[in-house]
CSV table of N, CA and C in Angstrom, one decimal:
chain,number,residue,atom,x,y,z
D,1,MET,N,14.4,13.5,-7.3
D,1,MET,CA,13.3,12.7,-8.4
D,1,MET,C,13.1,13.0,-9.9
D,2,ARG,N,13.2,12.4,-10.7
D,2,ARG,CA,13.2,12.2,-11.8
D,2,ARG,C,12.5,13.4,-12.8
D,3,ALA,N,10.9,12.9,-12.3
D,3,ALA,CA,9.9,14.2,-12.9
D,3,ALA,C,9.0,14.6,-11.9
D,4,GLU,N,8.6,16.1,-12.1
D,4,GLU,CA,7.6,16.1,-11.0
D,4,GLU,C,6.5,15.5,-10.8
D,5,ILE,N,6.4,14.8,-9.7
D,5,ILE,CA,4.6,14.3,-9.7
D,5,ILE,C,3.3,15.3,-10.1
D,6,GLN,N,2.8,14.5,-11.2
D,6,GLN,CA,1.6,14.8,-11.5
D,6,GLN,C,0.3,15.1,-11.1
D,7,LEU,N,-0.5,16.1,-10.5
D,7,LEU,CA,-1.5,16.5,-10.0
D,7,LEU,C,-2.7,15.2,-10.9
D,8,GLY,N,-3.1,14.3,-10.6
D,8,GLY,CA,-4.3,13.6,-11.7
D,8,GLY,C,-3.3,12.7,-11.9
D,9,HIS,N,-2.3,12.2,-11.9
D,9,HIS,CA,-1.5,11.0,-12.5
D,9,HIS,C,-2.1,9.6,-12.1
D,10,CYS,N,-2.9,9.1,-13.0
D,10,CYS,CA,-3.4,7.6,-12.6
D,10,CYS,C,-2.9,6.0,-13.1
D,11,PHE,N,-2.7,5.2,-12.2
D,11,PHE,CA,-2.0,4.4,-12.3
D,11,PHE,C,-3.4,3.3,-11.9
D,12,GLU,N,-2.3,1.7,-12.6
D,12,GLU,CA,-3.1,0.6,-12.0
D,12,GLU,C,-2.5,-0.5,-11.8
D,13,TRP,N,-2.9,-1.3,-10.9
D,13,TRP,CA,-1.7,-2.7,-10.4
D,13,TRP,C,-2.5,-3.6,-10.6
D,14,GLN,N,-2.1,-4.7,-10.6
D,14,GLN,CA,-3.0,-5.9,-10.4
D,14,GLN,C,-2.2,-6.7,-9.5
D,15,TYR,N,-2.8,-7.8,-8.5
D,15,TYR,CA,-2.0,-9.0,-7.6
D,15,TYR,C,-3.1,-10.1,-7.6
D,16,THR,N,-2.6,-11.2,-7.3
D,16,THR,CA,-3.3,-12.2,-7.4
D,16,THR,C,-3.5,-12.8,-5.8
D,17,ILE,N,-4.8,-12.9,-5.3
D,17,ILE,CA,-4.5,-13.4,-3.9
D,17,ILE,C,-4.2,-14.7,-3.5
D,18,PRO,N,-3.2,-14.5,-2.7
D,18,PRO,CA,-2.8,-15.7,-2.2
D,18,PRO,C,-3.3,-16.4,-1.1
D,19,ALA,N,-3.2,-17.4,-0.8
D,19,ALA,CA,-4.1,-18.2,0.6
D,19,ALA,C,-3.3,-17.8,1.9
D,20,ARG,N,-2.2,-17.1,2.0
D,20,ARG,CA,-1.6,-16.3,3.3
D,20,ARG,C,-2.0,-15.2,3.2
D,21,ALA,N,-3.0,-14.7,2.2
D,21,ALA,CA,-3.5,-13.2,2.8
D,21,ALA,C,-4.9,-13.3,3.0
D,22,THR,N,-5.1,-14.7,3.5
D,22,THR,CA,-6.6,-14.9,4.2
D,22,THR,C,-6.5,-14.6,5.4
D,23,VAL,N,-7.6,-14.2,6.4
D,23,VAL,CA,-7.8,-14.3,7.9
D,23,VAL,C,-6.9,-15.1,8.5
D,24,PRO,N,-7.8,-16.5,8.0
D,24,PRO,CA,-7.0,-17.7,9.2
D,24,PRO,C,-5.6,-17.9,8.8
D,25,GLU,N,-5.1,-17.6,7.5
D,25,GLU,CA,-3.5,-17.8,7.4
D,25,GLU,C,-2.5,-16.6,7.9
D,26,LEU,N,-3.0,-15.2,7.9
D,26,LEU,CA,-2.3,-14.1,8.2
D,26,LEU,C,-2.3,-14.1,10.2
D,27,TYR,N,-3.0,-14.2,10.1
D,27,TYR,CA,-3.3,-14.6,11.8
D,27,TYR,C,-3.4,-16.1,12.5
D,28,HIS,N,-2.7,-16.7,11.8
D,28,HIS,CA,-2.5,-18.4,12.0
D,28,HIS,C,-2.2,-18.6,13.3
D,29,ASP,N,-1.4,-17.5,14.1
D,29,ASP,CA,-0.8,-18.0,15.8
D,29,ASP,C,-1.9,-17.2,16.7
D,30,THR,N,-3.3,-16.7,16.3
D,30,THR,CA,-4.3,-16.1,16.8
D,30,THR,C,-5.7,-17.2,17.1
D,31,PRO,N,-5.5,-18.2,17.9
D,31,PRO,CA,-6.7,-19.3,17.7
D,31,PRO,C,-8.1,-19.0,17.1
D,32,PHE,N,-8.8,-17.6,17.4
D,32,PHE,CA,-10.1,-17.7,17.4
D,32,PHE,C,-10.2,-16.9,16.0
D,33,CYS,N,-8.7,-16.5,15.0
D,33,CYS,CA,-8.8,-16.0,14.0
D,33,CYS,C,-8.4,-17.4,12.7
D,34,ARG,N,-8.4,-18.6,13.3
D,34,ARG,CA,-8.4,-19.6,12.6
D,34,ARG,C,-9.6,-20.1,12.1
D,35,ASP,N,-10.7,-20.0,12.9
D,35,ASP,CA,-11.9,-20.1,12.3
D,35,ASP,C,-12.9,-19.1,11.7
D,36,MET,N,-11.8,-18.1,11.2
D,36,MET,CA,-12.5,-17.3,10.7
D,36,MET,C,-12.7,-17.2,9.0
D,37,PRO,N,-13.7,-16.8,8.0
D,37,PRO,CA,-13.8,-17.3,6.8
D,37,PRO,C,-12.3,-16.5,6.1
D,38,GLU,N,-12.1,-18.2,5.0
D,38,GLU,CA,-11.0,-17.7,4.1
D,38,GLU,C,-11.2,-16.5,3.4
D,39,VAL,N,-11.5,-15.5,3.8
D,39,VAL,CA,-11.4,-14.4,2.8
D,39,VAL,C,-10.1,-13.5,2.8
D,40,LEU,N,-9.8,-12.4,2.0
D,40,LEU,CA,-8.8,-11.5,2.2
D,40,LEU,C,-8.8,-10.7,3.3
D,41,ALA,N,-7.6,-10.6,4.1
D,41,ALA,CA,-7.7,-9.8,5.5
D,41,ALA,C,-7.5,-8.5,5.0
D,42,THR,N,-8.5,-7.7,6.0
D,42,THR,CA,-8.1,-5.9,5.4
D,42,THR,C,-6.7,-5.9,5.8
D,43,GLY,N,-6.1,-6.3,7.1
D,43,GLY,CA,-4.6,-6.0,7.1
D,43,GLY,C,-3.8,-5.8,5.5
D,44,TYR,N,-4.3,-7.2,4.9
D,44,TYR,CA,-3.3,-7.4,3.8
D,44,TYR,C,-3.8,-6.7,2.9
D,45,LEU,N,-4.6,-6.1,2.6
D,45,LEU,CA,-5.4,-5.5,1.5
D,45,LEU,C,-5.0,-3.8,1.4
D,46,VAL,N,-4.9,-3.5,3.0
D,46,VAL,CA,-4.2,-2.2,3.2
D,46,VAL,C,-3.0,-2.2,2.6
D,47,GLY,N,-1.9,-3.5,2.5
D,47,GLY,CA,-0.7,-3.6,2.6
D,47,GLY,C,-0.9,-3.1,0.5
D,48,MET,N,-1.8,-4.1,0.3
D,48,MET,CA,-1.4,-4.2,-1.1
D,48,MET,C,-2.5,-2.5,-1.9
D,49,MET,N,-3.0,-1.9,-1.0
D,49,MET,CA,-3.0,-0.5,-1.7
D,49,MET,C,-2.0,0.4,-1.3
D,50,GLU,N,-1.1,0.2,-0.4
D,50,GLU,CA,-0.1,1.1,-0.5
D,50,GLU,C,1.1,0.9,-1.7
D,51,LEU,N,1.2,-0.8,-1.9
D,51,LEU,CA,2.0,-1.0,-2.6
D,51,LEU,C,1.6,-0.8,-4.0
D,52,ALA,N,0.1,-0.6,-4.8
D,52,ALA,CA,-0.2,-0.1,-5.7
D,52,ALA,C,0.1,1.6,-5.5
D,53,CYS,N,-0.1,2.1,-4.6
D,53,CYS,CA,0.3,4.0,-4.9
D,53,CYS,C,1.6,3.8,-5.1
D,54,LEU,N,2.7,3.2,-4.2
D,54,LEU,CA,4.4,3.2,-4.8
D,54,LEU,C,4.4,2.7,-5.6
D,55,HIS,N,3.9,2.0,-6.7
D,55,HIS,CA,4.2,1.7,-7.9
D,55,HIS,C,3.8,2.7,-9.1
D,56,GLY,N,2.8,3.7,-8.7
D,56,GLY,CA,2.0,4.4,-9.2
D,56,GLY,C,3.1,5.6,-9.0
D,57,LEU,N,3.7,6.1,-8.1
D,57,LEU,CA,5.0,6.8,-7.9
D,57,LEU,C,6.4,6.4,-8.3
D,58,MET,N,6.6,5.1,-8.9
D,58,MET,CA,7.7,4.7,-9.5
D,58,MET,C,7.9,5.5,-11.0
D,59,PRO,N,7.3,6.0,-11.9
D,59,PRO,CA,7.6,7.2,-12.9
D,59,PRO,C,8.6,8.0,-12.4
D,60,PHE,N,8.0,8.6,-11.0
D,60,PHE,CA,8.6,9.8,-10.6
D,60,PHE,C,10.0,10.1,-9.6
D,61,MET,N,10.1,8.7,-8.9
D,61,MET,CA,11.5,8.3,-7.8
D,61,MET,C,12.5,7.7,-8.8
D,62,ASP,N,13.6,8.2,-8.3
D,62,ASP,CA,15.0,7.8,-8.4
D,62,ASP,C,15.5,6.7,-7.6
D,63,TRP,N,14.2,4.9,-8.1
D,63,TRP,CA,14.5,4.2,-6.6
D,63,TRP,C,16.0,3.4,-7.3
D,64,PRO,N,16.7,3.0,-6.3
D,64,PRO,CA,16.3,3.0,-4.7
D,64,PRO,C,17.0,4.3,-4.2
D,65,ARG,N,17.6,4.9,-5.0
D,65,ARG,CA,18.0,6.3,-4.0
D,65,ARG,C,16.9,6.8,-3.7
D,66,GLU,N,15.6,7.2,-4.2
D,66,GLU,CA,14.2,7.7,-3.2
D,66,GLU,C,13.5,6.6,-3.2
D,67,GLN,N,12.6,6.9,-1.7
D,67,GLN,CA,11.9,6.0,-1.7
D,67,GLN,C,10.3,6.5,-1.2
D,68,SER,N,9.7,5.6,-0.9
D,68,SER,CA,8.0,6.4,0.1
D,68,SER,C,8.2,5.5,0.9
D,69,LEU,N,7.4,6.0,2.2
D,69,LEU,CA,6.7,5.3,3.2
D,69,LEU,C,5.4,5.8,3.2
D,70,GLY,N,4.2,4.8,3.7
D,70,GLY,CA,3.4,5.2,3.7
D,70,GLY,C,2.9,5.7,4.8
D,71,THR,N,2.2,7.2,5.0
D,71,THR,CA,1.8,7.8,6.8
D,71,THR,C,0.6,7.6,7.1
D,72,MET,N,-0.4,7.3,6.0
D,72,MET,CA,-1.7,7.8,6.5
D,72,MET,C,-2.5,6.5,5.3
D,73,VAL,N,-3.5,5.7,6.2
D,73,VAL,CA,-4.6,5.1,5.3
D,73,VAL,C,-6.3,5.5,5.9
D,74,ASN,N,-7.1,5.6,4.6
D,74,ASN,CA,-8.5,5.8,5.2
D,74,ASN,C,-8.8,4.7,4.1
D,75,PHE,N,-9.2,3.9,4.2
D,75,PHE,CA,-9.7,2.8,3.6
D,75,PHE,C,-11.3,1.8,4.0
D,76,ARG,N,-12.1,2.1,3.2
D,76,ARG,CA,-13.5,1.1,3.7
D,76,ARG,C,-13.4,-0.2,2.8
D,77,HIS,N,-13.3,-1.2,3.6
D,77,HIS,CA,-13.0,-2.5,3.0
D,77,HIS,C,-14.8,-2.9,2.5
D,78,LEU,N,-15.1,-3.3,1.5
D,78,LEU,CA,-16.6,-3.2,1.3
D,78,LEU,C,-17.0,-4.7,1.0
D,79,ALA,N,-16.1,-5.4,0.6
D,79,ALA,CA,-16.8,-6.6,0.0
D,79,ALA,C,-15.8,-7.8,0.2
D,80,PRO,N,-15.8,-8.9,0.3
D,80,PRO,CA,-15.1,-10.5,0.5
D,80,PRO,C,-14.8,-10.7,-1.0
D,81,THR,N,-12.9,-11.2,-0.7
D,81,THR,CA,-12.7,-11.9,-1.9
D,81,THR,C,-11.6,-12.9,-1.6
D,82,PRO,N,-12.2,-14.0,-1.9
D,82,PRO,CA,-11.6,-15.6,-1.9
D,82,PRO,C,-10.3,-15.6,-2.4
D,83,PRO,N,-9.4,-16.3,-1.8
D,83,PRO,CA,-7.7,-16.4,-2.6
D,83,PRO,C,-7.8,-17.0,-3.8
D,84,GLY,N,-6.9,-16.5,-4.6
D,84,GLY,CA,-6.9,-17.4,-6.2
D,84,GLY,C,-7.5,-15.9,-7.1
D,85,MET,N,-8.4,-15.0,-7.0
D,85,MET,CA,-9.0,-13.6,-7.5
D,85,MET,C,-7.9,-12.9,-7.9
D,86,ARG,N,-8.2,-12.3,-8.9
D,86,ARG,CA,-7.2,-11.3,-9.1
D,86,ARG,C,-7.8,-9.9,-8.8
D,87,LEU,N,-6.9,-9.1,-7.6
D,87,LEU,CA,-7.4,-7.9,-7.7
D,87,LEU,C,-6.6,-6.6,-8.4
D,88,THR,N,-7.7,-5.5,-8.7
D,88,THR,CA,-6.9,-4.9,-9.8
D,88,THR,C,-7.2,-3.4,-8.6
D,89,ILE,N,-6.3,-2.8,-9.0
D,89,ILE,CA,-6.3,-1.6,-8.0
D,89,ILE,C,-6.0,-0.4,-8.6
D,90,ARG,N,-6.9,0.4,-9.0
D,90,ARG,CA,-6.7,1.9,-9.5
D,90,ARG,C,-6.3,3.2,-8.7
D,91,GLY,N,-5.7,3.9,-8.7
D,91,GLY,CA,-5.4,5.3,-8.4
D,91,GLY,C,-4.7,6.3,-9.0
D,92,GLU,N,-5.2,7.4,-8.5
D,92,GLU,CA,-4.8,9.0,-9.0
D,92,GLU,C,-4.3,9.8,-8.2
D,93,VAL,N,-3.3,10.5,-8.3
D,93,VAL,CA,-2.6,11.5,-7.2
D,93,VAL,C,-3.6,12.5,-7.1
D,94,LEU,N,-4.1,12.9,-5.9
D,94,LEU,CA,-5.0,14.1,-5.3
D,94,LEU,C,-4.1,15.5,-5.1
D,95,ALA,N,-3.4,14.8,-4.2
D,95,ALA,CA,-2.1,16.1,-4.2
D,95,ALA,C,-0.7,15.6,-3.7
D,96,VAL,N,0.0,16.7,-3.8
D,96,VAL,CA,1.3,17.0,-3.9
D,96,VAL,C,1.6,18.1,-2.4
D,97,GLU,N,2.2,17.9,-1.7
D,97,GLU,CA,2.5,19.1,-0.6
D,97,GLU,C,3.9,18.8,0.1
D,98,GLY,N,4.9,19.4,-0.6
D,98,GLY,CA,6.2,18.9,-0.2
D,98,GLY,C,6.4,17.7,-0.3
D,99,GLN,N,7.0,16.8,0.4
D,99,GLN,CA,7.4,15.1,0.4
D,99,GLN,C,6.7,14.7,0.5
D,100,ARG,N,5.2,15.2,0.8
D,100,ARG,CA,3.9,14.1,0.5
D,100,ARG,C,3.0,14.2,-0.1
D,101,VAL,N,2.5,13.2,-0.9
D,101,VAL,CA,1.6,12.8,-1.6
D,101,VAL,C,0.0,12.0,-1.5
D,102,ARG,N,-0.7,12.5,-1.7
D,102,ARG,CA,-2.0,12.1,-1.3
D,102,ARG,C,-2.5,11.5,-2.4
D,103,PHE,N,-3.3,10.1,-2.5
D,103,PHE,CA,-4.0,9.3,-3.4
D,103,PHE,C,-5.4,9.1,-3.3
D,104,ARG,N,-6.1,9.0,-3.9
D,104,ARG,CA,-7.5,8.3,-4.1
D,104,ARG,C,-7.1,7.0,-4.4
D,105,VAL,N,-7.7,5.8,-4.0
D,105,VAL,CA,-7.2,4.6,-4.4
D,105,VAL,C,-8.4,3.2,-4.4
D,106,GLU,N,-8.8,2.6,-5.5
D,106,GLU,CA,-10.0,1.7,-5.1
D,106,GLU,C,-9.6,0.5,-5.9
D,107,ALA,N,-10.0,-0.5,-5.1
D,107,ALA,CA,-9.8,-2.1,-5.9
D,107,ALA,C,-10.8,-2.8,-5.9
D,108,TRP,N,-10.8,-3.5,-7.3
D,108,TRP,CA,-11.9,-4.4,-7.5
D,108,TRP,C,-11.3,-5.7,-7.4
D,109,ASP,N,-12.2,-6.4,-7.3
D,109,ASP,CA,-11.4,-7.8,-7.5
D,109,ASP,C,-12.4,-8.5,-8.6
D,110,GLU,N,-12.5,-9.8,-9.4
D,110,GLU,CA,-13.2,-9.9,-10.5
D,110,GLU,C,-14.8,-9.9,-10.5
D,111,ALA,N,-15.4,-9.7,-9.6
D,111,ALA,CA,-16.8,-9.5,-9.4
D,111,ALA,C,-17.2,-8.3,-9.1
D,112,GLU,N,-16.1,-7.4,-8.2
D,112,GLU,CA,-17.1,-6.2,-7.3
D,112,GLU,C,-16.2,-5.2,-6.9
D,113,LYS,N,-16.5,-3.9,-6.6
D,113,LYS,CA,-15.8,-3.3,-6.1
D,113,LYS,C,-15.2,-3.6,-4.3
D,114,VAL,N,-14.1,-4.0,-3.8
D,114,VAL,CA,-13.7,-4.6,-2.6
D,114,VAL,C,-13.2,-3.5,-1.6
D,115,CYS,N,-12.7,-2.1,-2.3
D,115,CYS,CA,-11.8,-1.3,-1.1
D,115,CYS,C,-12.3,0.2,-1.6
D,116,GLU,N,-12.1,1.2,-0.9
D,116,GLU,CA,-11.9,2.5,-1.5
D,116,GLU,C,-11.5,3.6,-0.4
D,117,GLY,N,-11.1,4.2,-0.8
D,117,GLY,CA,-9.9,5.6,0.3
D,117,GLY,C,-9.4,6.1,-0.2
D,118,GLU,N,-8.3,6.9,0.8
D,118,GLU,CA,-7.2,7.7,0.2
D,118,GLU,C,-6.3,7.1,0.9
D,119,HIS,N,-4.9,7.4,0.2
D,119,HIS,CA,-3.7,7.2,1.3
D,119,HIS,C,-2.5,7.9,1.2
D,120,GLU,N,-1.9,8.2,1.8
D,120,GLU,CA,-0.4,9.1,1.9
D,120,GLU,C,0.5,8.6,1.9
D,121,ARG,N,2.0,9.0,1.4
D,121,ARG,CA,3.0,8.4,1.5
D,121,ARG,C,3.8,10.1,1.4
D,122,CYS,N,5.1,9.3,1.5
D,122,CYS,CA,5.9,10.6,2.1
D,122,CYS,C,7.1,9.9,1.7
D,123,LEU,N,7.7,10.8,0.3
D,123,LEU,CA,9.4,10.8,0.2
D,123,LEU,C,10.2,10.8,1.1
D,124,ILE,N,11.2,9.7,0.8
D,124,ILE,CA,12.5,9.6,1.7
D,124,ILE,C,13.7,9.4,1.1
D,125,ASP,N,14.5,9.9,1.6
D,125,ASP,CA,16.4,9.7,1.5
D,125,ASP,C,16.2,8.2,2.1
D,126,PRO,N,16.4,7.0,1.9
D,126,PRO,CA,16.7,5.9,2.4
D,126,PRO,C,18.1,5.9,3.5
D,127,VAL,N,18.7,6.8,3.1
D,127,VAL,CA,20.0,6.5,3.4
D,127,VAL,C,20.2,7.6,5.2
D,128,ARG,N,19.0,9.0,4.6
D,128,ARG,CA,19.0,9.8,6.0
D,128,ARG,C,17.7,9.1,7.1
D,129,PHE,N,17.2,8.4,6.3
D,129,PHE,CA,15.9,7.5,7.1
D,129,PHE,C,16.5,6.6,7.8
D,130,ALA,N,17.6,5.8,7.2
D,130,ALA,CA,18.2,4.9,8.2
D,130,ALA,C,18.5,5.3,9.0
D,131,ALA,N,19.4,6.7,8.8
D,131,ALA,CA,20.2,6.9,10.1
D,131,ALA,C,19.6,7.4,10.9
D,132,ARG,N,18.6,7.9,11.0
D,132,ARG,CA,17.6,8.5,12.0
D,132,ARG,C,17.0,7.1,12.8
D,133,VAL,N,16.8,6.2,12.0
D,133,VAL,CA,16.1,4.7,12.9
D,133,VAL,C,17.4,4.2,13.5
D,134,ALA,N,18.4,4.4,13.1
D,134,ALA,CA,19.6,3.7,14.4
D,134,ALA,C,19.9,4.7,15.3
D,135,ARG,N,19.8,6.1,14.9
D,135,ARG,CA,19.9,7.1,16.5
D,135,ARG,C,18.5,6.7,17.4
D,136,LYS,N,17.7,6.2,16.9
D,136,LYS,CA,16.1,6.0,17.8
D,136,LYS,C,16.5,4.4,18.1
D,137,ALA,N,17.0,3.5,17.5
D,137,ALA,CA,17.5,2.4,18.4
D,137,ALA,C,18.5,2.7,19.4
D,138,GLY,N,19.3,3.2,19.4
D,138,GLY,CA,19.8,3.7,20.4
D,138,GLY,C,21.3,3.0,20.4
D,139,PRO,N,22.3,3.4,21.0
D,139,PRO,CA,23.7,2.7,21.1
D,139,PRO,C,24.0,1.5,20.8
D,140,SER,N,22.9,0.5,22.0
D,140,SER,CA,23.2,-1.0,22.1
D,140,SER,C,22.9,-1.2,20.7
D,141,GLU,N,21.9,-0.7,19.8
D,141,GLU,CA,21.8,-1.2,18.5
D,141,GLU,C,22.4,-0.8,17.7
D,142,ALA,N,22.9,0.0,17.7
D,142,ALA,CA,24.0,0.5,16.6
D,142,ALA,C,25.6,0.4,16.8
D,143,ALA,N,25.5,-0.6,17.7
D,143,ALA,CA,27.2,-1.6,18.2
D,143,ALA,C,27.2,-2.6,17.2
């Protein structure tokens, strides 16, 4: 790590919602989803919340030799967001316990708050992590 992760560290990240992030597009291979409203899919929103937290950790990591992976999400999706709107995600570091970092996170579109909750990430050594995945994949995948 470059610097000690600071409790209370705040960050902000913005992202414009693409059409591919809507429910009908994200789940285009599921017939009943194609008829659903063209709004930001919760699954895509969760990914944006995770990426904002990763962005918030960047000043404290020696990227790419150190990385982080999401290990817990607890979000409430509060309001719909159409494609083309800008999402602003703000977060704060709540706790650091060993390799685990917990965040409070909120997302706002251009009109209102659309999401709130908590997220946890675990700092990893990508080389060791890849070796673990290779062992799990088994001999047929490793060859």
